[in-house]
C-alpha atoms as one frame of an Amber mdcrd trajectory, in Angstrom:
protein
 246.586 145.419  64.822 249.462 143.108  64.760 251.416 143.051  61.530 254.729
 142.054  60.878 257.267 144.695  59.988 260.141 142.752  58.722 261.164 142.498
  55.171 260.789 138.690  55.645 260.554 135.943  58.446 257.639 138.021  59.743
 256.197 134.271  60.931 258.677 134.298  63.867 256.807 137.013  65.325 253.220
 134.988  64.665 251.035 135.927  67.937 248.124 133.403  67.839 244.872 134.739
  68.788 244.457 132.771  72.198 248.032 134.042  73.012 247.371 137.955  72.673
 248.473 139.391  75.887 248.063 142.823  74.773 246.353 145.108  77.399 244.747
 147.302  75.321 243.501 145.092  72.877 242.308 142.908  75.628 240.785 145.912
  77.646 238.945 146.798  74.521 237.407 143.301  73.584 236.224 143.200  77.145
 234.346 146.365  76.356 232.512 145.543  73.729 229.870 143.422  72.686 231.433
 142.342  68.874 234.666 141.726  67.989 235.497 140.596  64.440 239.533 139.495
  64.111 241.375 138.891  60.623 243.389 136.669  59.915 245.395 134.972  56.692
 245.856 131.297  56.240 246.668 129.467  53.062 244.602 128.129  50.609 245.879
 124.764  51.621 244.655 124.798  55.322 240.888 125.593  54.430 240.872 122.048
  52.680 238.468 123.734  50.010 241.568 123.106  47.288 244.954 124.467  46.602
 244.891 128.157  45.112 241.288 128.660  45.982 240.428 132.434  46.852 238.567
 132.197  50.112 237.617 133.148  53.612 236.874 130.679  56.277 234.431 132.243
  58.611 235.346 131.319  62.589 234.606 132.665  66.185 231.773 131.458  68.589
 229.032 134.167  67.485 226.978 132.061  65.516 224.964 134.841  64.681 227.623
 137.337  63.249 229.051 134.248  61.377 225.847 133.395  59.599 225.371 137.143
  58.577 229.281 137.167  57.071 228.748 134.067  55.674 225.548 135.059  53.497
 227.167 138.282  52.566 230.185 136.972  51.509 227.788 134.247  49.058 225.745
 137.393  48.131 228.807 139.396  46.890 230.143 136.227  45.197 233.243 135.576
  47.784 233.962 132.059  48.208 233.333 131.865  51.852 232.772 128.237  54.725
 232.152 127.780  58.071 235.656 126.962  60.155 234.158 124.839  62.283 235.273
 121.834  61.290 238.727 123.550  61.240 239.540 123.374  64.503 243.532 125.235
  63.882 241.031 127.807  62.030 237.837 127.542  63.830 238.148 130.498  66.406
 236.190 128.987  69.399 238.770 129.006  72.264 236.823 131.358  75.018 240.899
 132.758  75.013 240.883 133.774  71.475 240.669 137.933  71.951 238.004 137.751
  69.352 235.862 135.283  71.905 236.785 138.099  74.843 233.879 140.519  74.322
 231.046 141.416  76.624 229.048 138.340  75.514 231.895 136.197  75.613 231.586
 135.802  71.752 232.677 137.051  68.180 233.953 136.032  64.979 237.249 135.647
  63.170 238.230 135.482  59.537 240.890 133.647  57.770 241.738 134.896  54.445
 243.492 132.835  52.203 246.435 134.150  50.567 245.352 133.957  47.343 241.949
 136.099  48.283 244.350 138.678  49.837 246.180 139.071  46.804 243.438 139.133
  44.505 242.238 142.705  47.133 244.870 144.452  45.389 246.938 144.893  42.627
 250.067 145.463  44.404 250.388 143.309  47.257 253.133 144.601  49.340 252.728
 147.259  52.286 253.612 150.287  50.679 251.233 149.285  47.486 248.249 148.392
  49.383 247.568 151.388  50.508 246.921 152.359  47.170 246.045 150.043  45.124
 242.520 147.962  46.460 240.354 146.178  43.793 236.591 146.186  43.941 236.973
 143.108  45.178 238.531 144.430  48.453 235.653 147.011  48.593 232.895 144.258
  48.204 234.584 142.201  50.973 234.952 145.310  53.180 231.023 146.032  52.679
 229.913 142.808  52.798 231.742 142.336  56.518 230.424 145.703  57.706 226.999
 145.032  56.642 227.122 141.633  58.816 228.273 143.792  62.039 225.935 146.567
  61.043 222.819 144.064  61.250 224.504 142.276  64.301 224.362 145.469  66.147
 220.957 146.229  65.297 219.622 143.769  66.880 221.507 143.846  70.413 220.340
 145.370  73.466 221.183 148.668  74.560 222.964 148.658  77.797
């Protein structure tokens, strides 16, 4: 997990996902057959309107993104495809997201406002304590897409 520490200007240490160098987050992509990687963007880069609550749904598993995508609808998220989005879209074969087994996963991008509306304080320390059922029903509704992604895969 990368996640700024700072108590502000955490963008100048911003590690894009086709730029993650990190051996053991690298080591364990390429172990795995799914990888799902969150990210936040702003309302105003999903082009679905300013302040809009929402996660764009990227990566080159087209599978795993049509399962987040209909559980995000079912558990009334605002959720679209990022692949018109290409800063967003999450198809570079680099991205550590694409570096799985399969040479495939998925990435989100949560808007800002979506993040904040997970939790009623919104700062490090009150996150940990403070999630909204909306957090939960975004939490379930991405583990139930992995959960039927991995169902259906091979056993190696």
């Amino acid at each position: 997990m990368f996640e700024g520490l700072r108590s502000s200007d955490n963008g100048a240490l911003h590690v894009t996902a086709t730029h993650c160098d990190d051996t053991v987050a690298r080591s364990l992509a390429a172990a795995s057959f799914n990888a799902l990687a969150l990210h936040g963007c702003t309302a105003a880069q999903t082009g679905l309107g300013s302040g809009v609550a929402a996660v764009l749904v990227g990566g080159r598993d087209a599978s795993l993104k049509k399962a987040l995508l209909r559980n995000f609808a079912a558990a009334g998220i605002t959720a679209a495809d990022a692949a018109d989005k290409p800063d967003l879209a999450g198809v570079s074969p680099d991205n550590i997201a694409n570096r799985t087994l399969r040479g495939e996963g998925a990435q989100l991008e949560i808007t800002t406002e979506l993040r904040a509306a997970m939790f009623e304080v919104n700062t490090r320390a009150g996150r940990k304590k403070s999630t909204t059922p909306l957090f939960w029903d975004f939490t379930a509704a991405t583990r139930a897409a992995l959960a039927t992604i991995e169902a259906t895969q091979p056993v190696l």
